[in-house]
Amino acid sequence: MATGRSTQHNPNPAGGTRRSRGRGIPDATVARLPLYLRALTALSERSVPTVSSEELAAAAGVNSAKLRKDFSYLGSYGTRGVGYDVEYLVYQISRELGLTQDWPVVIVGIGNLGHALANYGGFASRGFRVAALLDADPAITGNVVAGLPVRHTDEMEEIVRDERVSIGVITTPPGAAQQVCDRLVAAGVTSILNFAPTVLNVPDGVDVRKVDLSIELQILAFHEQRKAGDDLADEDGEVPSAPAAAVVSGRGPEQGHGYEEAAG
Amino acid sequence: MATGRSTQHNPNPAGGTRRSRGRGIPDATVARLPLYLRALTALSERSVPTVSSEELAAAAGVNSAKLRKDFSYLGSYGTRGVGYDVEYLVYQISRELGLTQDWPVVIVGIGNLGHALANYGGFASRGFRVAALLDADPAITGNVVAGLPVRHTDEMEEIVRDERVSIGVITTPPGAAQQVCDRLVAAGVTSILNFAPTVLNVPDGVDVRKVDLSIELQILAFHEQRKAGDDLADEDGEVPSAPAAAVVSGRGPEQGHGYEEAAG
DNA sequence: CCATCTTTGTGCACGCGTTCACAAAGACAT
DNA sequence: ATGTCTTTGTGAACGCGTGCACAAAGATGG
Ligand SMILES: NC(=O)c1ccc[n+]([C@@H]2O[C@H](COP(=O)([O-])OP(=O)(O)OC[C@H]3O[C@@H](n4cnc5c(N)ncnc54)[C@H](O)[C@@H]3O)[C@@H](O)[C@H]2O)c1
Ligand SMILES: NC(=O)c1ccc[n+]([C@@H]2O[C@H](COP(=O)([O-])OP(=O)(O)OC[C@H]3O[C@@H](n4cnc5c(N)ncnc54)[C@H](O)[C@@H]3O)[C@@H](O)[C@H]2O)c1
């Protein structure tokens, strides 16, 4: 899995990594909790009363030991010899993630992507409520999208304040993203989900996560190329002492990393 | 399931320093290369000839030492005392990522999101070409989206074969995702970018990356809750060792989740 | 050619995350 | 109560990623 993280890269690395809190849940665990929650919700809808770490891990696509360790950070909610109570775990994880409360969200930039997000039903299902849709283009403001009127960015500050919005979603063109971000932060937003392919600069205390389709595709392309190169080369994991001097001008075969066996 | 079951992990294979020049680029580095590439492209467009690791790192939002180490996996492309040649680095990273070749992509599920992706200009800009748009709904097939006709999934196998598609993008409802995935893989696709909130099961040799808006929001909500209610600790006697002053939040983990690597 | 200055490339240490492996805990049967 | 069986919770080891700090490399100037 790479990868991750999110990717994400703090736009402001200057502020050291202070994350290691005494009792805080590890970031890697937090990132998996939604995954567990989704699997648990599915079980809940099928009225499954309990689930073992092995079963749940399979459903979530992770290692069972990892899952148990993740849950151990939340507390001891399991019963040895039985497993975990589905409903109870759903509640605990929801509470831990803060999903038991309402999170108003604004989406800025109602173009192709903003449109799709506004129409996405998955928002409300987890306590996220679209408080407003914002755009700077007068030709767009006023339109009704997904039952909501697109309002002008002039109203951003007022909306963020009145609706107590703390999460903003940026779906503007990259050139406008930093500016929109600054304005959101100034208005009081402290968490930003950025879809624009730009590195956002934010002050301490503001979280930024990014979703970048282009990066994802490029990562896939890298591995795809490596797979193709492996096919051309031998399947032997060991590589004949690649000569350092070789300038490799012509597509050198990418062999597998050392960490993965190669027997195909 | 990740099925990284080849846990034979040779702790220390015979060859000691195979990795350095033998080219096994760490996943974390691969995930950052697109970021560097974007920053370099911007510099290139401004006709900047060279850039130091410090400047480029700032533009990419990463630590300069990390950037230098990342580049060291690609080779020694810098000049001490000067920096890196922008054009040369653009080429090297592009080549490493496989962007010097054409990557035909199919998008399956032309609803809200598929529509937005089809209209997204960022595809072609990096060598990714939308080879076809596919949908199972007869009411949708035949429509022209972004200049391309939406074709029926019946044609999937033919298209994947004829166009040599190795990357598939899934934007169907979650219930159909696994089925679509299986079919894509059977047709010959070996890399999948999944937007549906589902854990995809794939055989070894197939890479899956996921983009999950809901998970991103939930991670933000978690941190938001912590920022807002650090003092509102519940019954489980937490020990707020650190005062709220240095909240500084933790950066989310790398987004590299959902990446399942399998030896082929 | 030598001195100085800038910046790369990397050895090293450290912390986080993952995984193994197993003792402890509890369910269940007798 | 006792024993057996299942599954959790976690100690410990290990590998990866990160960032510091510095020597080496090369540019630049005299
Ligand atoms: N469409 C996709 O599938 C897709 C995929 C990946 C990334 N992205 C990124 O998402 C962003 C949006 O993509 P899109 O296809 O929806 O673009 P789009 O051009 O269709 O929409 C952008 C919208 O932002 C609005 N906007 C521009 N400047 C603004 C400002 N300062 N304040 C508020 N609104 C402003 C525009 O009026 C427009 O409505 C882009 O950065 C794009 O790179 C899009
Ligand atoms: N819209 C968003 O912003 C958004 C955000 C995050 C995640 N998602 C996820 O992305 C996926 C698509 O979202 P959407 O809003 O576009 O949904 P949508 O319902 O608008 O579109 C889904 C499309 O998939 C097609 N489809 C259904 N079954 C299919 C099959 N077996 N083969 C081929 N095509 C099939 C449907 O005909 C439809 O056109 C969903 O899984 C959703 O959860 C969407």
PDB file of C-alpha atoms (C1' of nucleotides) in Angstrom, chain D residues 2-30:
ATOM      1  C1'  DT D   2     -11.293 -28.467  34.994  1.00  0.00           C
ATOM      2  C1'  DG D   3      -9.749 -28.859  30.456  1.00  0.00           C
ATOM      3  C1'  DT D   4      -9.795 -27.610  25.718  1.00  0.00           C
ATOM      4  C1'  DC D   5     -10.237 -24.549  22.078  1.00  0.00           C
ATOM      5  C1'  DT D   6     -10.523 -20.102  19.968  1.00  0.00           C
ATOM      6  C1'  DT D   7      -9.111 -15.539  19.489  1.00  0.00           C
ATOM      7  C1'  DT D   8      -7.482 -11.377  21.373  1.00  0.00           C
ATOM      8  C1'  DG D   9      -3.875  -8.172  22.822  1.00  0.00           C
ATOM      9  C1'  DT D  10       0.860  -7.133  22.726  1.00  0.00           C
ATOM     10  C1'  DG D  11       6.050  -7.636  23.358  1.00  0.00           C
ATOM     11  C1'  DA D  12       9.689  -7.739  20.375  1.00  0.00           C
ATOM     12  C1'  DA D  13      12.187  -7.797  16.139  1.00  0.00           C
ATOM     13  C1'  DC D  14      12.795  -5.912  11.850  1.00  0.00           C
ATOM     14  C1'  DG D  15      12.672  -3.065   7.815  1.00  0.00           C
ATOM     15  C1'  DC D  16      11.559   1.276   5.735  1.00  0.00           C
ATOM     16  C1'  DG D  17      11.508   6.213   5.581  1.00  0.00           C
ATOM     17  C1'  DT D  18      13.276  10.482   7.219  1.00  0.00           C
ATOM     18  C1'  DG D  19      16.424  13.972   8.318  1.00  0.00           C
ATOM     19  C1'  DC D  20      20.896  15.440  10.185  1.00  0.00           C
ATOM     20  C1'  DA D  21      25.388  16.407   9.296  1.00  0.00           C
ATOM     21  C1'  DC D  22      29.402  16.250   6.666  1.00  0.00           C
ATOM     22  C1'  DA D  23      32.868  14.868   3.323  1.00  0.00           C
ATOM     23  C1'  DA D  24      33.460  14.980  -1.544  1.00  0.00           C
ATOM     24  C1'  DA D  25      32.918  17.268  -5.877  1.00  0.00           C
ATOM     25  C1'  DG D  26      32.948  20.766  -8.679  1.00  0.00           C
ATOM     26  C1'  DA D  27      32.488  25.831  -9.761  1.00  0.00           C
ATOM     27  C1'  DT D  28      34.519  30.203  -9.315  1.00  0.00           C
ATOM     28  C1'  DG D  29      37.991  33.630  -8.518  1.00  0.00           C
ATOM     29  C1'  DG D  30      42.567  35.160  -7.957  1.00  0.00           C
TER      30       DG D  30
END
